[in-house]
XYZ file of C-alpha atoms in Angstrom:
384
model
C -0.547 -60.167 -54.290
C -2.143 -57.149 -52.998
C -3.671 -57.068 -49.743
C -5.675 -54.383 -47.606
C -4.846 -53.518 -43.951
C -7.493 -52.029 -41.721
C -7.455 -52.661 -38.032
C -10.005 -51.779 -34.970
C -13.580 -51.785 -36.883
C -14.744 -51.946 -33.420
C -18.529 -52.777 -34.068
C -20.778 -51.866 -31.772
C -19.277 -48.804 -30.535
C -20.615 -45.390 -29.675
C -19.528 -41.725 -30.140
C -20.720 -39.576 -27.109
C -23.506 -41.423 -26.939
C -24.416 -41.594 -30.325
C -24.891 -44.602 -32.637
C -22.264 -45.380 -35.177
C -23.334 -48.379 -36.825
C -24.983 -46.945 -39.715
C -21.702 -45.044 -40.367
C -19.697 -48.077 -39.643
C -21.531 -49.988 -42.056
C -21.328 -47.533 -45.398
C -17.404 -47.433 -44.570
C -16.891 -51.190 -44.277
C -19.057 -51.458 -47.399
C -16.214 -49.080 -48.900
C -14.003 -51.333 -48.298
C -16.190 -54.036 -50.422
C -15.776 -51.749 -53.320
C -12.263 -50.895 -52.836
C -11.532 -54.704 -52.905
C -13.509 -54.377 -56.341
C -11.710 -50.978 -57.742
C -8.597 -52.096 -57.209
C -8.159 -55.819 -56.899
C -7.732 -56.665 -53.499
C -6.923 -60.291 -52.862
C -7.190 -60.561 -48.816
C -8.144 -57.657 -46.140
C -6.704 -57.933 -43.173
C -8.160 -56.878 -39.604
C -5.380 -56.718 -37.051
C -8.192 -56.843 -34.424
C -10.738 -55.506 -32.371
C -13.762 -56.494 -33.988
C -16.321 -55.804 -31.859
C -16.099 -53.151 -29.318
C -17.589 -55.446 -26.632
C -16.998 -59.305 -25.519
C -20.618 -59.766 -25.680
C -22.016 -57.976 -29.169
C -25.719 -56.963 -29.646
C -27.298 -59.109 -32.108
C -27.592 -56.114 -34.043
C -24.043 -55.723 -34.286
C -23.383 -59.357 -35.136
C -25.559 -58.474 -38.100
C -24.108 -55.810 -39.183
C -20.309 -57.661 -39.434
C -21.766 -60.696 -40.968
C -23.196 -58.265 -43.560
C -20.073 -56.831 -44.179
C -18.009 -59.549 -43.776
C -20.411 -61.270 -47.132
C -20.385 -58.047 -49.352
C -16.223 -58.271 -49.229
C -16.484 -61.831 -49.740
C -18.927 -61.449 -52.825
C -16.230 -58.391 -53.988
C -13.844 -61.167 -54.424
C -11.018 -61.133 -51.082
C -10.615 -63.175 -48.950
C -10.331 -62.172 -45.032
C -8.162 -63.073 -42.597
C -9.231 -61.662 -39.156
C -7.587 -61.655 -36.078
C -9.074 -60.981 -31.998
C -7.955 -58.403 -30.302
C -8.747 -57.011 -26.201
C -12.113 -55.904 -26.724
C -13.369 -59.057 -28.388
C -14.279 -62.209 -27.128
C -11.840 -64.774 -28.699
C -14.426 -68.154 -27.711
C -17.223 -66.158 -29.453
C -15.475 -64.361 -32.257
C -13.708 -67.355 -33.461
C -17.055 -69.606 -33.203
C -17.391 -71.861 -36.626
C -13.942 -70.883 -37.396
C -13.492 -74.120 -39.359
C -16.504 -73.869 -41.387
C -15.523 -70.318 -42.294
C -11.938 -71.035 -43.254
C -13.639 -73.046 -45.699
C -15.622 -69.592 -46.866
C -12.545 -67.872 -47.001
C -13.103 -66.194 -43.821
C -9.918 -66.681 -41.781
C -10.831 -66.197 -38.084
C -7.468 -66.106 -35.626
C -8.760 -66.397 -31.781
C -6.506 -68.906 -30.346
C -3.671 -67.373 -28.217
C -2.234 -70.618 -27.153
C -1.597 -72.535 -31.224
C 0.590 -70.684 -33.139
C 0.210 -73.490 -35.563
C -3.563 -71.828 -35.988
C -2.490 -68.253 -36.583
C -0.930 -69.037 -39.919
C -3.439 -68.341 -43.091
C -1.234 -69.709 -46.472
C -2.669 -67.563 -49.640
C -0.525 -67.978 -53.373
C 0.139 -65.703 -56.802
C 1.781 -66.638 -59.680
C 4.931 -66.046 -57.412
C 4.536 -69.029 -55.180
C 3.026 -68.829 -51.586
C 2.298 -66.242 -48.859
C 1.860 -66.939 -45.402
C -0.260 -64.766 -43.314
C -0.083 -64.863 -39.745
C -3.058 -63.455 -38.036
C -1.436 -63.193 -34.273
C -4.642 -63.166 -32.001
C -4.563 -60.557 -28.645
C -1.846 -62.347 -26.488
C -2.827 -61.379 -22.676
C 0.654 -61.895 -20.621
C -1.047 -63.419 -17.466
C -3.021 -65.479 -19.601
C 0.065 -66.902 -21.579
C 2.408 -66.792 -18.440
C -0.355 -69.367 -16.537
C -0.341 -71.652 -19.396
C 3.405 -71.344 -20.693
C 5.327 -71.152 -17.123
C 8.273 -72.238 -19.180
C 8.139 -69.563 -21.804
C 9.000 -66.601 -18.589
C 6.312 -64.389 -20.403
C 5.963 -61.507 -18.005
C 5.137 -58.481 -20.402
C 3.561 -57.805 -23.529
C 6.884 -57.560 -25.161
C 7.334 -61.291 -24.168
C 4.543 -62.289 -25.168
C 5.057 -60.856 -28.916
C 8.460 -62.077 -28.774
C 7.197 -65.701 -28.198
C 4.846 -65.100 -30.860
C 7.229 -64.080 -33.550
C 9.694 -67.201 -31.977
C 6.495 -69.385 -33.494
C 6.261 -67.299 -36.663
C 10.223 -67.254 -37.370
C 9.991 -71.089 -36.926
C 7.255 -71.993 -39.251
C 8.789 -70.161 -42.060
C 12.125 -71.880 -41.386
C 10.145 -74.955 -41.848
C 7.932 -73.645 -44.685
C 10.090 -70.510 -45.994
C 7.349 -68.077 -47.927
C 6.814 -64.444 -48.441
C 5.114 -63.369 -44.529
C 2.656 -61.139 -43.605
C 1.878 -60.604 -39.381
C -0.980 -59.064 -37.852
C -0.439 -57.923 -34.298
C -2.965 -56.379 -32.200
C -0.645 -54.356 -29.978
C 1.172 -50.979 -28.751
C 4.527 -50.709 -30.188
C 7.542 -48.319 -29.773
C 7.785 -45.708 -31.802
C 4.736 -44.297 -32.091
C 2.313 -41.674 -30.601
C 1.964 -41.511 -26.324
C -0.845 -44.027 -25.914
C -2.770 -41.767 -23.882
C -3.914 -39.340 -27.261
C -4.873 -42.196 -29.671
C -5.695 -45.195 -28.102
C -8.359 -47.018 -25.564
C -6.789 -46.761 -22.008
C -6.908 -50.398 -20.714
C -4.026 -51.591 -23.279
C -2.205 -50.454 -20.182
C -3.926 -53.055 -18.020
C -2.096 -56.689 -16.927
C 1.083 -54.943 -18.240
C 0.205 -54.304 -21.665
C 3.285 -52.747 -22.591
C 5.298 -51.055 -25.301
C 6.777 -53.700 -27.717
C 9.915 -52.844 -29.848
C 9.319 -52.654 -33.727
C 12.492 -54.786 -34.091
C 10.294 -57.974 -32.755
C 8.702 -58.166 -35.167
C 12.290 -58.103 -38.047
C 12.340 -60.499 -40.684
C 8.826 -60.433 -42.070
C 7.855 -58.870 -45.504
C 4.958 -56.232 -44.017
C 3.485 -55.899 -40.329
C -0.164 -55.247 -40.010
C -0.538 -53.619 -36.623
C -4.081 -52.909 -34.916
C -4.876 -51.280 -31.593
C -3.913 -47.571 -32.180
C -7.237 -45.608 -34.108
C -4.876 -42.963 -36.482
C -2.751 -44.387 -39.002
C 0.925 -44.722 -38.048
C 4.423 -45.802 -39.784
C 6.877 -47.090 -37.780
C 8.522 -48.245 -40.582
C 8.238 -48.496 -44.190
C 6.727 -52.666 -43.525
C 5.679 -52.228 -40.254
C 2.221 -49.831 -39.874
C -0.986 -49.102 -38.011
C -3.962 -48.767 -40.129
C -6.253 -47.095 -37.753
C -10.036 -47.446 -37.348
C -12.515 -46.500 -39.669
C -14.558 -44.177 -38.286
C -13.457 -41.335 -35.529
C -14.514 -42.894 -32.324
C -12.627 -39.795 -29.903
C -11.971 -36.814 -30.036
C -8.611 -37.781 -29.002
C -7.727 -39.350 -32.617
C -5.133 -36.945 -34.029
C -5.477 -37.715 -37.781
C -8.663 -36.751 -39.794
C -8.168 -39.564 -42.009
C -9.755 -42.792 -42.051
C -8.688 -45.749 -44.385
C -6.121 -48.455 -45.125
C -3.072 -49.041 -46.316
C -2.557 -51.484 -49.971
C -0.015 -53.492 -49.605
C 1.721 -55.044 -52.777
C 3.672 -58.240 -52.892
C 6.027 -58.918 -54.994
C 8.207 -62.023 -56.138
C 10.574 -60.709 -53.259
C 8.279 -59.519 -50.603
C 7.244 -55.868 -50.581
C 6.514 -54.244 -53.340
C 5.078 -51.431 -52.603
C 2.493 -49.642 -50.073
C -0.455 -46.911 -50.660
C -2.679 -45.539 -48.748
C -6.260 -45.383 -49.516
C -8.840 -43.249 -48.116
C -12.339 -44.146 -46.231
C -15.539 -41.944 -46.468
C -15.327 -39.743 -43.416
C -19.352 -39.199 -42.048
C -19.097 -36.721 -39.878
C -15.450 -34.345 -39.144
C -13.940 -33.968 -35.739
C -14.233 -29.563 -35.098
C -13.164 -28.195 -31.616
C -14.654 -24.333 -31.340
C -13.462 -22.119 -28.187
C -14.626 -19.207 -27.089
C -17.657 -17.621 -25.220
C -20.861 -19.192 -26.272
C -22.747 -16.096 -27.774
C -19.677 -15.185 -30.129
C -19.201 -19.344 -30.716
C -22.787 -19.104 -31.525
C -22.706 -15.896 -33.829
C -19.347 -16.748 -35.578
C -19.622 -16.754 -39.144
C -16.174 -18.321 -39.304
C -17.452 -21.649 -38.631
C -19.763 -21.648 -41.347
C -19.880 -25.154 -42.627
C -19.199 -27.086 -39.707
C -22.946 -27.428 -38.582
C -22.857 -31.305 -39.423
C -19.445 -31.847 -37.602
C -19.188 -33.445 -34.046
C -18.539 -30.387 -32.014
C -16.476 -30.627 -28.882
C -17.082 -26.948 -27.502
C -14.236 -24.870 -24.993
C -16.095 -22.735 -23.251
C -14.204 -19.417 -22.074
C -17.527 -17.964 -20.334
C -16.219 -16.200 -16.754
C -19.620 -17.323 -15.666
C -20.838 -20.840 -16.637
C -23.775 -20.555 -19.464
C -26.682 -21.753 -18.673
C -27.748 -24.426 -20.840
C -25.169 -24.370 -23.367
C -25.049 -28.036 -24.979
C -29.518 -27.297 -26.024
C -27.841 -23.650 -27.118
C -24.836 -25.433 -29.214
C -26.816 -28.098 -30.740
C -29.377 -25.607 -31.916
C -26.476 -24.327 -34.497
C -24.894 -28.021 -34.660
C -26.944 -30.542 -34.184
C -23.821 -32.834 -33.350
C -22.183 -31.430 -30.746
C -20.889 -33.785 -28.140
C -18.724 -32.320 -25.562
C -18.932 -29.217 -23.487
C -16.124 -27.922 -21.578
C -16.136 -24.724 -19.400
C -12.599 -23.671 -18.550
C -13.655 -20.712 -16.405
C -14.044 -20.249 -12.440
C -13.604 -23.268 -9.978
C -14.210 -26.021 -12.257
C -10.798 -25.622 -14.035
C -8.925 -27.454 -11.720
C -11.585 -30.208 -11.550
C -11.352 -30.542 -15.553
C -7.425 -30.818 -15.009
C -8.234 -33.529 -12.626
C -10.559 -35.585 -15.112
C -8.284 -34.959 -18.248
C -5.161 -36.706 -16.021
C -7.320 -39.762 -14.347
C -8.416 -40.056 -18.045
C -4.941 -40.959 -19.333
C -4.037 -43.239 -16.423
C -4.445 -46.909 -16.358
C -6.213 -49.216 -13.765
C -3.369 -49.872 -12.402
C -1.962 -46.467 -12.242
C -5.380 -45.250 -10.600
C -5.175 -48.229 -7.876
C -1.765 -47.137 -6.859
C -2.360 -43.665 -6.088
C -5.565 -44.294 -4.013
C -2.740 -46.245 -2.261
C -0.754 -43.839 -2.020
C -3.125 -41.733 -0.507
C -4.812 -43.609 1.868
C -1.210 -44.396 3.111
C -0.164 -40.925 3.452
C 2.044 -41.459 1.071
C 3.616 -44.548 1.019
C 2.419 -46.118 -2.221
C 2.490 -50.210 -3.792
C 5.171 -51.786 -3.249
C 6.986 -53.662 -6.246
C 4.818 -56.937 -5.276
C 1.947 -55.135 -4.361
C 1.438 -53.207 -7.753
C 2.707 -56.821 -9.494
C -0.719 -58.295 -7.562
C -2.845 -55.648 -9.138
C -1.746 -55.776 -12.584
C -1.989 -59.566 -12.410
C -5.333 -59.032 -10.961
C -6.833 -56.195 -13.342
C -5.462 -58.509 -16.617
C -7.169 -61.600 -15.206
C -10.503 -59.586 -15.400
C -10.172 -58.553 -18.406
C -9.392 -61.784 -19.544
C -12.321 -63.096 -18.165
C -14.422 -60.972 -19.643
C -13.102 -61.443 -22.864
C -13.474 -65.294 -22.489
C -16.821 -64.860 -21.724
């Protein structure tokens, strides 16, 4: 069996500002006609769908049209929620598109749900598409189960998964929509509010004694291991994403699990360039010759701020996005943004605590309040 593994599609999403979905669209139809080159018999999306709870209707448009070209191209799909989707309105008509061979995974609280059972001529394979698990959410509804952390939560999942193949023993695939150990700081590849409601770093050996992991939530393709593995998104949506590829990784199944694993590339629109420097030489460089369609984040090194500069920038590239001056006073203001960038909701909470108490930040119950607090939002928001 060969399956494709692509994660965080995230439709709906913007870069800078700028609209994506066109983009989006010619690299999920890619994937339609990689599913035809090569004879894919299920993609997999280990979640975030959407990049919102509540899509435009443009952007449900756009993934049903997707979604039906790999269909026609002959895989199935087995799709699974992650934070930034809604799970009531992504898994909508989930039973009428099982029968479609659209596999939609949204419910948190029924493993039984989560499992997808494809075959080959080697017997069965069961997939299990593990939807976003939200600790608070879980630990409200499962008191018993002492979930208190993401790493519970997985571990509870994989407790269902571990017990439904001991019941029904198959070759296994998981998705997981998570952040786990062994892989890049979260702060340089990946959306900040994982972090909120405790979202924490789960251990790759959760998730032992599966043929292939299919993780989602990080946007640059990672290898834990040679079965477990982020895909990444498929597009660049920050400048923050470290690799300049975009794709997914094949995964082939043999008569004893994994066979084998390639990775297979995406069309990339539009390349990630950072250019430093003073804006007139930046301007006049002939050195970056052939970067005029990238998205430009520009370092300014100017002593005195230029007046103007993004309308002077975009006149050369057209796509440039970001303009930072790292001369005079502002430096230590840019400092400032960069760090509140890379801190959670939580994080940010406790040191206006900390300051408004001269010093004398949460205390252990305290910061447990406003995690618990921060993750029901989000899960409300997601629910809606």
């Amino acid at each position: 069996m060969r399956l494709l593994h692509t994660s965080d599609w995230h439709v709906g999403r913007t870069f800078h500002g700028a609209d994506t979905l066109d983009a989006l669209a010619d690299a999920l139809g890619a994937i339609a006609g990689i599913v035809r080159d090569r004879g894919v018999d299920a993609v997999l999306v280990a979640g975030d769908v959407y990049d919102s709870a509540m899509p435009a209707g443009r952007h449900v448009e756009a993934l049903t049209l997707a979604l039906g070209e790999i269909r026609a191209a002959g895989a199935e799909i087995v799709l699974a929620s992650g934070n930034h989707d809604s799970a009531a309105r992504l898994g909508a008509n989930a039973g009428f598109a099982r029968a479609g061979g659209l596999h939609l995974s949204t419910l948190a609280l029924e493993p039984e749900s989560w499992r997808v059972e494809l075959a080959d001529e080697h017997g069965p394979v069961h997939v299990f598409a593990v939807p976003y698990l939200e600790p608070v959410a879980l630990r409200s509804s499962l008191p018993e189960a002492g979930i208190a952390s993401q790493d519970d939560a997985i571990a509870w999942a994989m407790a269902a998964v571990r017990a439904s193949l001991a019941g029904s023993p198959a070759r296994s695939v998981v998705l997981a929509h998570c952040f786990a150990a062994g892989v890049a700081a979260p702060e340089d590849d990946a959306p900040r509010d994982i972090t909120a409601g405790g979202l924490d770093v789960v251990p790759a050996s959760r998730f032992e004694g599966v043929d292939y992991v299919a993780l989602g939530h990080l946007h640059s393709r990672q290898e834990l291991s040679r079965s477990v593995r982020y895909s990444g998104a498929p597009l660049h949506y920050s400048f923050k994403e470290r690799s300049p590829l975009r794709g997914g990784w094949l995964v082939d199944l043999d008569a004893d699990g994994l066979a084998e694993v390639e990775w297979v590339d995406l069309p990339v629109p539009r390349q990630l360039t950072t250019i430093e420097g003073e804006l007139d030489a930046l301007l006049a460089d002939a050195r970056l010759e052939g970067t005029e369609e990238h998205w430009i984040r520009a370092r300014l090194t100017d002593r005195v701020r230029p007046m103007d500069a993004m309308r002077r920038l975009r006149a050369r590239w057209p796509h440039a996005a970001e303009v930072q001056w790292l001369g005079g006073d502002d430096l230590p203001a840019i400092e400032v943004r960069a760090r509140l960038a890379r801190r959670s909701e939580a994080e940010v909470v406790g040191d206006f605590l900390e300051h408004v108490r001269a010093g004398a930040g949460a205390t252990d119950a305290e910061a447990e309040l406003v995690r618990d607090g921060l993750a029901r939002a989000v899960a409300a928001e997601s629910a809606q």
